Every structure is written in C-alpha cells, then in structure tokens.
Coordinates of C-alpha atoms and ligand atoms in Angstrom, one line a residue:
X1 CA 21.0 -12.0 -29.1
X2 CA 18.0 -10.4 -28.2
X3 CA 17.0 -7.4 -26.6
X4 CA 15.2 -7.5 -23.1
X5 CA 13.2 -5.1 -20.8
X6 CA 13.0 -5.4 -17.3
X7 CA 9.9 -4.1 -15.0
X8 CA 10.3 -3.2 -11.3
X9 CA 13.6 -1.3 -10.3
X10 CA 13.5 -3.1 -7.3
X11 CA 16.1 -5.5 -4.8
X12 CA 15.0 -8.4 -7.5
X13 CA 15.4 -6.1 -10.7
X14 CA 18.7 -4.5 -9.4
X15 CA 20.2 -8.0 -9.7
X16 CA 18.6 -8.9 -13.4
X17 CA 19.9 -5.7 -14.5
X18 CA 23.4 -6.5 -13.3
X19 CA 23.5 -10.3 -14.5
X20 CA 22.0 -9.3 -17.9
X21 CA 24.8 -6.4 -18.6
X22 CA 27.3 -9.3 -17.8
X23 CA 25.6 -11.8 -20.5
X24 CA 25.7 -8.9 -23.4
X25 CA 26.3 -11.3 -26.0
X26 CA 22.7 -12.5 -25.1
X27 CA 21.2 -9.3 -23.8
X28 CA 22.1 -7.0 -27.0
X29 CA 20.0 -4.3 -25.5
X30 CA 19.1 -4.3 -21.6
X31 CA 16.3 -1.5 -20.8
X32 CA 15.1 -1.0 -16.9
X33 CA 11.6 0.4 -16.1
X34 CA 9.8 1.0 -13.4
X35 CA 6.6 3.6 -11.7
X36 CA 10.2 5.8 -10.3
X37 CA 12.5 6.4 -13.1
X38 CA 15.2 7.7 -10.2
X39 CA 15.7 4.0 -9.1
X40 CA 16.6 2.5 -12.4
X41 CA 18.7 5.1 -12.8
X42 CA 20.4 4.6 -9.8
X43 CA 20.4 0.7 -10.7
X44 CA 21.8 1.7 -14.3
X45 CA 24.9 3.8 -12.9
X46 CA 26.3 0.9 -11.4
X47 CA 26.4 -1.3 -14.4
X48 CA 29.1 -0.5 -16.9
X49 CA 28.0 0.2 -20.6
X50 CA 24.5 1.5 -21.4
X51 CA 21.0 0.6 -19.9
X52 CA 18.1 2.2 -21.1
X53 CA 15.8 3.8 -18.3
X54 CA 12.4 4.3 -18.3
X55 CA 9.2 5.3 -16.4
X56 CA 6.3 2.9 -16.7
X57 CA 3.4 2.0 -14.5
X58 CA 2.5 -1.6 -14.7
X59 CA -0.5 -1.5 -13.2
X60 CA -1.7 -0.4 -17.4
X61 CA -1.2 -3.0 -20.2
X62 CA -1.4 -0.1 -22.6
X63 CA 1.3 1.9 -21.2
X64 CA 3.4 -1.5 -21.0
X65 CA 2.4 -2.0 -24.3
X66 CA 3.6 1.5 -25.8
X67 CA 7.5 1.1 -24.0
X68 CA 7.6 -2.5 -25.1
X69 CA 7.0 -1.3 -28.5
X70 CA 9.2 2.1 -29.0
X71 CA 12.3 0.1 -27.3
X72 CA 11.5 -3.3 -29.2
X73 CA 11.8 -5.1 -26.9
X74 CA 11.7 -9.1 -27.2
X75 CA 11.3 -10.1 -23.9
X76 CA 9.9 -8.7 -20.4
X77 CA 11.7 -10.3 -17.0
X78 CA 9.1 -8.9 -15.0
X79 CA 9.8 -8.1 -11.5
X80 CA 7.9 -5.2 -9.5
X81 CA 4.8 -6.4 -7.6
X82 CA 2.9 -9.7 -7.9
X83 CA 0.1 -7.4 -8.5
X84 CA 1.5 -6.1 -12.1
X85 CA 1.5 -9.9 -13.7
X86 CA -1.7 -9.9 -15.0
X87 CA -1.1 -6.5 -17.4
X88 CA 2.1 -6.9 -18.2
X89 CA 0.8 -10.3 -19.4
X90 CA -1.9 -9.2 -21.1
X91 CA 1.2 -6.3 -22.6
X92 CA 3.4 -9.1 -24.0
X93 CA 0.6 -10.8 -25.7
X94 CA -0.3 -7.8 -27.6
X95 CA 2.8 -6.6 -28.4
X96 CA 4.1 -10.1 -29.5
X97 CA 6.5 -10.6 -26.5
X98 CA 8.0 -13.7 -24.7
X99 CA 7.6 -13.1 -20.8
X100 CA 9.1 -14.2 -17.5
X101 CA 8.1 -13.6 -13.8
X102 CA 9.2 -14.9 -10.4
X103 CA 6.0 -14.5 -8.5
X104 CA 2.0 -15.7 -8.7
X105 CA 0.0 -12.6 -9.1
X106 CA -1.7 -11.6 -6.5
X107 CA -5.2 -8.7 -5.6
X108 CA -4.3 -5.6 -3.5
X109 CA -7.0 -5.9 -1.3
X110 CA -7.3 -9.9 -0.8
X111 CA -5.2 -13.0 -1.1
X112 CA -5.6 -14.5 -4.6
X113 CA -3.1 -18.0 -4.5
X114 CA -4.4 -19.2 -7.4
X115 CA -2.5 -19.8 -10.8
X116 CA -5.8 -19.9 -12.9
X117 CA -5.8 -16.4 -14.3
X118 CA -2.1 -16.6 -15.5
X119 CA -2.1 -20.1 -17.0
X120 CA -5.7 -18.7 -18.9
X121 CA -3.1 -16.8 -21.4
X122 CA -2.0 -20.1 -22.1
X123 CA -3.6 -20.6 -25.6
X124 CA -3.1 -16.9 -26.3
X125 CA 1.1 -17.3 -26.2
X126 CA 0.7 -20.3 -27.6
X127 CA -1.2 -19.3 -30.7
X128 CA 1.2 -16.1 -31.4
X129 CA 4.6 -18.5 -30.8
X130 CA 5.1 -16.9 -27.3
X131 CA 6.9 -18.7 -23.7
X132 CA 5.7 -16.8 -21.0
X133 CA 7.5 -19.0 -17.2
X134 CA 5.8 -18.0 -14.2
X135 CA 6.8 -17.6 -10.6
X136 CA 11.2 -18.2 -11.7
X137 CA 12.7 -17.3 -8.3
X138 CA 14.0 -19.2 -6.1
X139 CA 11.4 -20.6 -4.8
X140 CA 9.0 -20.7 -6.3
X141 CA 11.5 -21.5 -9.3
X142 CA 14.4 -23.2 -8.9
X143 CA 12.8 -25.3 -6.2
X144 CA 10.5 -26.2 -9.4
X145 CA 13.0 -27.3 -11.8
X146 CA 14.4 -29.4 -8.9
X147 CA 11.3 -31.5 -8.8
X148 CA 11.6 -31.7 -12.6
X149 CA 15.5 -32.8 -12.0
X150 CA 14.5 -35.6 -9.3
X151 CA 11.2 -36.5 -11.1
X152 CA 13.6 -37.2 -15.1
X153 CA 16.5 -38.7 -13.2
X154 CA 16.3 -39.8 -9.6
X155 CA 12.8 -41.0 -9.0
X156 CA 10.4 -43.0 -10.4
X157 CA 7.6 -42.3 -8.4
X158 CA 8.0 -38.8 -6.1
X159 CA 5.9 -39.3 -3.3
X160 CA 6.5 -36.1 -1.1
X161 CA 8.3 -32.8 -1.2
X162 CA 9.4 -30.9 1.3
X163 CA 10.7 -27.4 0.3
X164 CA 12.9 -26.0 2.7
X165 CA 14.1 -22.8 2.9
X166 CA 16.5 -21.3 5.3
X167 CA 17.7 -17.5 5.3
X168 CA 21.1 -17.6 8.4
X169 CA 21.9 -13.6 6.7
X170 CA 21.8 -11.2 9.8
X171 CA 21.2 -7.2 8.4
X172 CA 21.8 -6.1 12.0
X173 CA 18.4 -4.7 12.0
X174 CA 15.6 -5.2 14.3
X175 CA 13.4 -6.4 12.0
X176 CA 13.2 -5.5 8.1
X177 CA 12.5 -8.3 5.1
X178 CA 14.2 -9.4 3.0
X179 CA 11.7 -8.8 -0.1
X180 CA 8.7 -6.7 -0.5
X181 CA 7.3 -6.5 3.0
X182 CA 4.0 -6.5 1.6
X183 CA 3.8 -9.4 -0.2
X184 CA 6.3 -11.1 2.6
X185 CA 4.3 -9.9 5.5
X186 CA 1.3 -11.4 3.4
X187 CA 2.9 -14.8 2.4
X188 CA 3.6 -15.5 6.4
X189 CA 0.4 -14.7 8.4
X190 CA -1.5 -16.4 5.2
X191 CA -3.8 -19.1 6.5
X192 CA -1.4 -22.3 5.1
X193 CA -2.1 -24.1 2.6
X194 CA -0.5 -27.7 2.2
X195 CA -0.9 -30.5 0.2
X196 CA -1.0 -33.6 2.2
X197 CA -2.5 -37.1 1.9
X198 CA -3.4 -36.2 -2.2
X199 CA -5.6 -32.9 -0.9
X200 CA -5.5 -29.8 -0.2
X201 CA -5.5 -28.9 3.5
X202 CA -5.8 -25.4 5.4
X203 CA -4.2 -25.0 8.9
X204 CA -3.7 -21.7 11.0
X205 CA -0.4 -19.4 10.0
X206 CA 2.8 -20.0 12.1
X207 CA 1.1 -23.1 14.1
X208 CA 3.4 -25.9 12.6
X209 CA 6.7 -26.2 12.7
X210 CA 9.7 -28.8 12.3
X211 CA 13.3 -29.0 12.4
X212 CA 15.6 -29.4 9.7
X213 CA 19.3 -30.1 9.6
X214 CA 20.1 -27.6 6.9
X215 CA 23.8 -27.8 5.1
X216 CA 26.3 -25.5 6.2
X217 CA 23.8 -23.7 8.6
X218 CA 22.8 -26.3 10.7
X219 CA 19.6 -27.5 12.4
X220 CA 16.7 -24.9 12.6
X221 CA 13.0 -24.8 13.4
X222 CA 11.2 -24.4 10.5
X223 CA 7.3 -23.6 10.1
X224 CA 4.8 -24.6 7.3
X225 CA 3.5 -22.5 5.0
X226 CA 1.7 -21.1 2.3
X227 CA 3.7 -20.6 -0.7
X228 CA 2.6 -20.5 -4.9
X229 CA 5.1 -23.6 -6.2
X230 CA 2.7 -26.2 -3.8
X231 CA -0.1 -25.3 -6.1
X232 CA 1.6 -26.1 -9.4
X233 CA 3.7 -29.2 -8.0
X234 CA 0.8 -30.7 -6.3
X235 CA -1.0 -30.6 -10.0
X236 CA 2.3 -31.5 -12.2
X237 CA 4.3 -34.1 -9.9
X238 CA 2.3 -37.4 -11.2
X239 CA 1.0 -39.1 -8.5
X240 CA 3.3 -37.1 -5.9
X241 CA 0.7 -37.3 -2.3
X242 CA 2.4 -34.4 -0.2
X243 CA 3.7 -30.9 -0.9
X244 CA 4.7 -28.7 1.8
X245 CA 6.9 -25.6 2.1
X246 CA 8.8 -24.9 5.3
X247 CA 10.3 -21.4 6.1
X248 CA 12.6 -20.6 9.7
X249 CA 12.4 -17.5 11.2
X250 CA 14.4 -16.1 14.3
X251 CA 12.4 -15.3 17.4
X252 CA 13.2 -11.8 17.2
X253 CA 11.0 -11.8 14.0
X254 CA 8.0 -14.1 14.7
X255 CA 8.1 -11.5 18.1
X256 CA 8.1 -8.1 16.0
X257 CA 5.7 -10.3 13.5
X258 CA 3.3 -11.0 16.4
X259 CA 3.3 -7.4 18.1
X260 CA 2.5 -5.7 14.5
X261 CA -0.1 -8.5 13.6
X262 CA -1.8 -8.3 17.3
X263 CA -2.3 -4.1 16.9
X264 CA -3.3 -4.4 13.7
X265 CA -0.4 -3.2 12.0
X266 CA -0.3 -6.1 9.4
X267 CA -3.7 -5.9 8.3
X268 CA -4.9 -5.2 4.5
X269 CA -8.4 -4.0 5.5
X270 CA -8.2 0.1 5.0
X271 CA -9.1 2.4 7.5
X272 CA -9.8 5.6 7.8
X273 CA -6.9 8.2 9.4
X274 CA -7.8 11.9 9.4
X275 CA -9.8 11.5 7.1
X276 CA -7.4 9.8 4.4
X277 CA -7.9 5.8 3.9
X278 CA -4.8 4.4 4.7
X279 CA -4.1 0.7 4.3
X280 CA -2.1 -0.7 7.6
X281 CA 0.3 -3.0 6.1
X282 CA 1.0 -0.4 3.3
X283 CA 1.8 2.2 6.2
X284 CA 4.2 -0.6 7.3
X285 CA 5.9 -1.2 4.2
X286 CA 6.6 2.8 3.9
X287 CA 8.4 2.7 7.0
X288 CA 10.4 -0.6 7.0
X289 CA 14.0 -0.6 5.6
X290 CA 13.8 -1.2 1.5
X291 CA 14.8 -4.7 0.8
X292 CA 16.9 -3.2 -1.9
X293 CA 19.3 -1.5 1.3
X294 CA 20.2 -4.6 3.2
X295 CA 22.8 -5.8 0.7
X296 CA 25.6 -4.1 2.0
X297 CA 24.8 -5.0 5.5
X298 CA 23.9 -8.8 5.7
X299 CA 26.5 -11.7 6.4
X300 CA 25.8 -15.2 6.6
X301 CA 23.8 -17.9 4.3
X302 CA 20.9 -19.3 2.5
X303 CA 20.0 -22.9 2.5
X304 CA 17.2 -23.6 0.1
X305 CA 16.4 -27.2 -1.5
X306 CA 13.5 -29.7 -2.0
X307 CA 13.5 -33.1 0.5
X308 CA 12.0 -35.8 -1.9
X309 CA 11.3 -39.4 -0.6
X310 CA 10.1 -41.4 -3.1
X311 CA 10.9 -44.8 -4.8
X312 CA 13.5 -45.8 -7.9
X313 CA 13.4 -49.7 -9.1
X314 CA 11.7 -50.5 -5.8
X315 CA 13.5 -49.2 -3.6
X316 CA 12.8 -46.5 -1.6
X317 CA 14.8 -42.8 -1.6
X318 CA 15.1 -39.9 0.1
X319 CA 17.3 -37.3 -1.4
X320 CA 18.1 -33.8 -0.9
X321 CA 18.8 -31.1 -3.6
X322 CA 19.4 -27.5 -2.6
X323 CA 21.7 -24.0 -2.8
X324 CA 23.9 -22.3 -0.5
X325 CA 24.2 -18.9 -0.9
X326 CA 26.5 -16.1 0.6
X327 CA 25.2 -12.7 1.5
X328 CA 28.7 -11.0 1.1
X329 CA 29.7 -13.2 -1.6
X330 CA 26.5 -12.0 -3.8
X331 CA 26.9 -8.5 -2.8
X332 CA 30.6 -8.2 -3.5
X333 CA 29.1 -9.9 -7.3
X334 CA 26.0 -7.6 -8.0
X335 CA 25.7 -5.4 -5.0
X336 CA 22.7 -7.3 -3.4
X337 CA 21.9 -9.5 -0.4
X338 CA 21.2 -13.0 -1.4
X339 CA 17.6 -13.4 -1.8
X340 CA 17.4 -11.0 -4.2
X341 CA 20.4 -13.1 -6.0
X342 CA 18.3 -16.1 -6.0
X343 CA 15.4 -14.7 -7.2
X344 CA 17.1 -12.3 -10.0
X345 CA 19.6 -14.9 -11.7
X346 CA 17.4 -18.2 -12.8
X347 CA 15.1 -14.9 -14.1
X348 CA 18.0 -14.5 -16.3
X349 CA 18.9 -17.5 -17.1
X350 CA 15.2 -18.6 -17.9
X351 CA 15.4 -15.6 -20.5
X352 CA 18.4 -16.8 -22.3
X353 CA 17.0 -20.4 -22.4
X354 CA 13.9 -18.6 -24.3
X355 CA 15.7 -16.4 -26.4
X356 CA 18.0 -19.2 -27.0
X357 CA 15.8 -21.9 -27.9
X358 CA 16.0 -24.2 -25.1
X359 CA 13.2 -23.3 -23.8
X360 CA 11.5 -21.6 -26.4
X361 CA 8.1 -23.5 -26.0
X362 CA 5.0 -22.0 -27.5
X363 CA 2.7 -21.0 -23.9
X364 CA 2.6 -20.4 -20.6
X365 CA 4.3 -23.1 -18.2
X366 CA 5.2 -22.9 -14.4
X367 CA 9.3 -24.5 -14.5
X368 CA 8.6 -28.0 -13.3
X369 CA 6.6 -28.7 -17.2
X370 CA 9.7 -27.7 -18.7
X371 CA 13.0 -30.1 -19.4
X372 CA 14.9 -29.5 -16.1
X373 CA 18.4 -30.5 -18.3
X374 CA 19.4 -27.3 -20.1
X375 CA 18.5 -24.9 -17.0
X376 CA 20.1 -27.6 -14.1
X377 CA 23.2 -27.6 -16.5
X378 CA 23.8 -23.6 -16.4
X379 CA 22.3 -22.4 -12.9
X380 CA 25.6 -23.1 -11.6
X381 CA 27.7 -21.0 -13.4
X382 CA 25.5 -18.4 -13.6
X383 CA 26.1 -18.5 -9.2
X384 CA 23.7 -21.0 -7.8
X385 CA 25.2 -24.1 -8.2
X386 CA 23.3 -27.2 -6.8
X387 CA 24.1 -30.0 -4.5
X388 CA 22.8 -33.8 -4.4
X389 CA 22.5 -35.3 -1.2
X390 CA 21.2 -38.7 -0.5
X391 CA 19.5 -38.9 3.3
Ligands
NDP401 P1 10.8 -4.6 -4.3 O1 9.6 -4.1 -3.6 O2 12.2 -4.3 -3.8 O3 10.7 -4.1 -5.8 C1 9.6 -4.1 -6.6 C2 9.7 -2.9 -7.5 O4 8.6 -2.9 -8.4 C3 9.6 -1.6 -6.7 O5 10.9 -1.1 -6.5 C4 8.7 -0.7 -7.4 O6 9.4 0.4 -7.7 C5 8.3 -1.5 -8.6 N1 6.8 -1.3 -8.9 C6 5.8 -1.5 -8.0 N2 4.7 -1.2 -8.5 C7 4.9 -0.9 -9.8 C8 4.1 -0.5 -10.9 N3 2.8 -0.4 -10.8 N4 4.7 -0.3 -12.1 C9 6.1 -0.4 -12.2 N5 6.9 -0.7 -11.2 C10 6.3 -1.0 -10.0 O7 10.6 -6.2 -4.5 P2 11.7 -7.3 -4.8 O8 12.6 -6.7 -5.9 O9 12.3 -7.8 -3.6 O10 10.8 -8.4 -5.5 C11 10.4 -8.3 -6.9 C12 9.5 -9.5 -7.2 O11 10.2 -10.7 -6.9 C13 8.2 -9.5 -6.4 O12 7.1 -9.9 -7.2 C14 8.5 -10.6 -5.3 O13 7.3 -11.2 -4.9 C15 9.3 -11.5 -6.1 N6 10.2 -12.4 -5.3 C16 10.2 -13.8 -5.6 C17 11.0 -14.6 -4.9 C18 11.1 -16.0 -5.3 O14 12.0 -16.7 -4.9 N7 10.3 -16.6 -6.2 C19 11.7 -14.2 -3.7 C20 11.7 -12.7 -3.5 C21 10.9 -11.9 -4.3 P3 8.7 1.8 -8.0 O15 9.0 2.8 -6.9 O16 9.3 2.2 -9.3 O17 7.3 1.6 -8.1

C-alpha cells in the first residue's frame, strides 16, 4: 500500500492515473499534479473513486517539495517535461521520497543527452534508503529491462542491440506527434548518436536508414537515431560493441518534418517577433494537435523490441524480444493512444515493484541494473505482454 503522486497531467500521466486507480490495493491514495490544475481534473473525472488534484510547477523543487509533503506522498511517477527531472529529483530527496521517470532530462535551450546529472543523486537516494528508475517508458524502459532479460537468460555475451521501434497508428491527421512535440521534434532532427564498433559515433539526423520486418506490421524503413537508453546500455551491457536505435516514419511526416525544419520552424534558437521573443519550435508545439487528443482517433499498431545477436555456449544467436500494441485496444482500456500506454504502464508497474520491495534498491538506477525477473513476469498482465523470437 502506498500512496503515490503523479506530476504532468499530460497523454503519459492520463494513462498512470488510470492504471494506478485500477491497482488501489497498491495505490492507497493516487494524487495528480500538474502547472494546469484543469487537466488533472479532467484526467480525474474519468477515473472512478477519488484522485486528488493539484497545481504545481515543477520547474521549483521547493514547491514540489511543499505538495509532496501536505499529501504524503511516498512516491513521485514523474511525467511532465524532461526538463522538470532534475527538481523534482532534487524534491524527492528532500522530502524523503522514492521516484520514477520515463525520460533523460533535458535544457530548454540546448540538447543535454547526457545521464550524468541524474545518476549524480545517486549516493544521495542511496544514503536516505531511496530508489529513484530513470527514463521507464517504453523505450527508453522496457527496451532496458529487455537487455537485462536477454543479458540473465539468453546470452552469454550480447554483442549488439538494435532497438527497433515501429508506430503503424494512423490519427488521420496531417501531421501531429504522438508525444510532446517538443521534445519529439527534438529527439528526431538531433545529430545521432550511436554506439558502434565499442565508441561512440555522430552521424547527420535522418541520413541512415534500414529495413526491418516488424511482427504483425510488416517490413518498414527505419532510420537511426538518437535516443537516451544507447547511452546507459552502451555503459551497462558488459562487453556489448554496438547500440543503435532505429525509429520508421511515413513520408508524409519526414515531408511536413523537412518543410518546418528548412523555414526554420523547428528551431530552439529564440527570436524576436513584435517585439516579444518567441522560441520557433515552442510556437509549433502551441499549434500542433495535443498528444493527449489522438487517442480516440488512431487505429492500427506498435511494434517495439530489441534485435540482440550475440553468443550462448558458443554458438552464436540472434533473437528478437518485443510488444505489439493496439491503438483502439488501449484506448477502449484507459482512453489513450498507444504510446502513451507504453510509456504510462511499466511507470506503474516500476512503482509497485518499489513500493513492493522488488525493486526497492537503495539509489538511482536506469532499468537494465535492475533484476529483469520480477518486472518481465508482470508487464504482461499489466497490458504489454512480450514475445521471444529467435531470427
Ligand atoms: P505531454 O506534453 O502530453 O504532457 C506533459 C505534461 O507535463 C503537460 O501536460 C504539462 O501540463 C505538464 N508540465 C509541463 N511543464 C510542467 C511544469 N513545469 N510543472 C508541472 N507540469 C508541467 O507529454 P507526454 O504525456 O506525452 O509525455 C510525458 C513524458 O513522457 C515526457 O517526459 C516524455 O518525454 C516522456 N515519454 C517517454 C517515452 C518513453 O517511451 N520513454 C515515450 C513518450 C513520452 P501543464 O499544462 O499542466 O503544464
């Protein structure tokens, strides 16, 4: 039993919300906060029995610090922007709480990709008895604790990973995202970073691609990127040489992607309008459809999974793990599209294994250092169950 406060009344925190109120034995008291208290209400008036609601911004540890403390709370699932980690962080350690996130945190005005200033409140959660698990999506997230999974019990020696991830949902717009367009917009026209050959190497955005036969969807172009989990697996596969993540897009998006980005539109620089500063890609994100409307309007599915060749007694492997997900069948479950259901559940879950003990260890870990077992054993009946596939 333990009683849980959840930051960002967003797609991703619309989804915790609901999973948590179905878990109550667990979640004894669920509270929602975010900068616009009208969205968690919103959120809250879907969910039978009570939610707590509450404004907060969590851009200021000591205002984080104050709600943690009058709800008493013992546990944050943080999930507004990448750009809050860092003080809600710093929030949980003073007020003595455990804490969970599903992205790297990341500066307004340039692209941080670097897990140094998270892990640093390491030996601060470990010396007051605290788990704090970064980046618990889906990817980065479940992806991790796959790598875990093969690394205990189908590998002996991991020698690349290729995370693949496939979104075949159709919203019927002409273009919108399917999470925060800022930090989406971000994460694709990011020079990419991939680890190949045991280093890491920097190639132009959108330049590489490949093709991938994913499950149930089929075979699809998929381009290389920059994404956080390469970072942490690179450093906590032993020995592993190559990391890469590999994203598809439809050509109606990398064409809208390539307009916006050639006039400017996707830039962080600020400029001057009338006399205001205005931040282009911000301007974009204000008039894009919110992630948190496309649930009712996407069909179709996700494919997301880690391609590991490797060796075991020898011989050598190559084995896919990975999800399917249904838009409709996730809406229908929590009202929301499915990336916002992969990213919102193993949140969940990764709080019950802390409040529950499982993974109750003292610090601040990205999934992969954690025992894969008691997480790969639940994800699927919490909705995301996995599949083995030997290639
Ligand atoms: P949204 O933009 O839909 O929601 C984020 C919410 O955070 C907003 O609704 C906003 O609401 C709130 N927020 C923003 N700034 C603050 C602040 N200073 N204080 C309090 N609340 C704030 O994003 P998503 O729900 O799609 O994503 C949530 C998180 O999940 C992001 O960090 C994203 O990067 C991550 N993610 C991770 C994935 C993974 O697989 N690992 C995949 C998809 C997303 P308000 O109006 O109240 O400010």
């Amino acid at each position: 039993m333990g009683k849980v406060l959840i930051i960002g009344a967003g797609g991703v925190g619309s989804v915790v919300a609901h999973k948590c109120a179905q878990d109550r034995e667990m979640f004894s008291e669920i509270s929602l906060a975010s900068r616009t208290l009208e969205k968690c209400d919103r959120i809250a008036a879907e969910i039978e029995g009570d939610i707590r609601t509450a404004s907060v911004d969590g851009d200021q540890p000591s205002e984080v610090e104050a709600l943690i403390r009058k709800l008493g709370a013992e546990l944050v699932i943080n999930v507004a922007s990448p750009y809050q980690n860092l003080p809600i962080m710093e929030a949980c350690c003073r007020s003595g709480v455990h804490y969970v996130d599903t992205s790297l945190d990341d500066e307004r005005d340039k692209i941080k990709y670097d897990y140094a200033d998270q892990w640093a409140f390491h030996d601060r959660f470990k010396d007051a008895g605290l788990t704090g698990v970064l980046s618990i999506g889906f990817d980065p997230g479940v992806v991790n604790v796959y790598c875990a999974h093969a690394q205990k019990h189908l590998f002996d020696h991991i020698e690349t990973v290729d995370i693949i991830d496939c979104n075949a949902g159709d919203h019927g717009y002409e273009f919108a995202t399917n999470f925060d367009p800022e930090t989406n917009i971000r994460e694709i026209l990011a020079d990419v970073i991939a680890f190949e050959d045991g280093e890491f190497r920097t190639s132009k955005a959108l330049k590489t691609k490949r093709q991938f036969d994913f499950p149930e969807i089929g075979p699809r172009d998929a381009y290389l990127m920059t994404h956080e989990e390469v970072l942490s697996l690179a450093k906590f596969i032993p020995g592993v040489k190559n990391v890469r993540f590999w994203m598809t897009f439809t050509e109606k998006y990398m064409t809208h992607l390539g307009v916006l980005e050639n006039i400017g539109m996707t830039s962080i620089a600020p400029i001057i309008y009338e006399g205001r500063e205005v931040v282009p890609l911000q301007f974009l994100k204000a008039l894009l459809p919110d992630p948190a409307s496309l649930g009712p309007r996407t069909k179709g599915k996700t494919c997301i999974g880690c391609m590991f060749e490797g060796t075991k007694n020898g011989e050598k492997k190559r084995v896919l793990i990975y999800n399917n997900c249904d838009h409709e069948v996730c809406y229908s479950e929590v009202r929301s599209q499915a990336v916002s259901y992969t990213t919102g559940v193993p949140a969940v879950l990764t709080a019950r294994l802390i409040l529950s003990g499982a993974w109750a260890v003292p610090g601040v870990y990205c999934p992969e250092q954690l025992d894969p077992d008691p997480f790969m054993n639940s994800i699927g009946r919490l909705g995301l169950p996995w599949n083995v596939k030997e290639a």
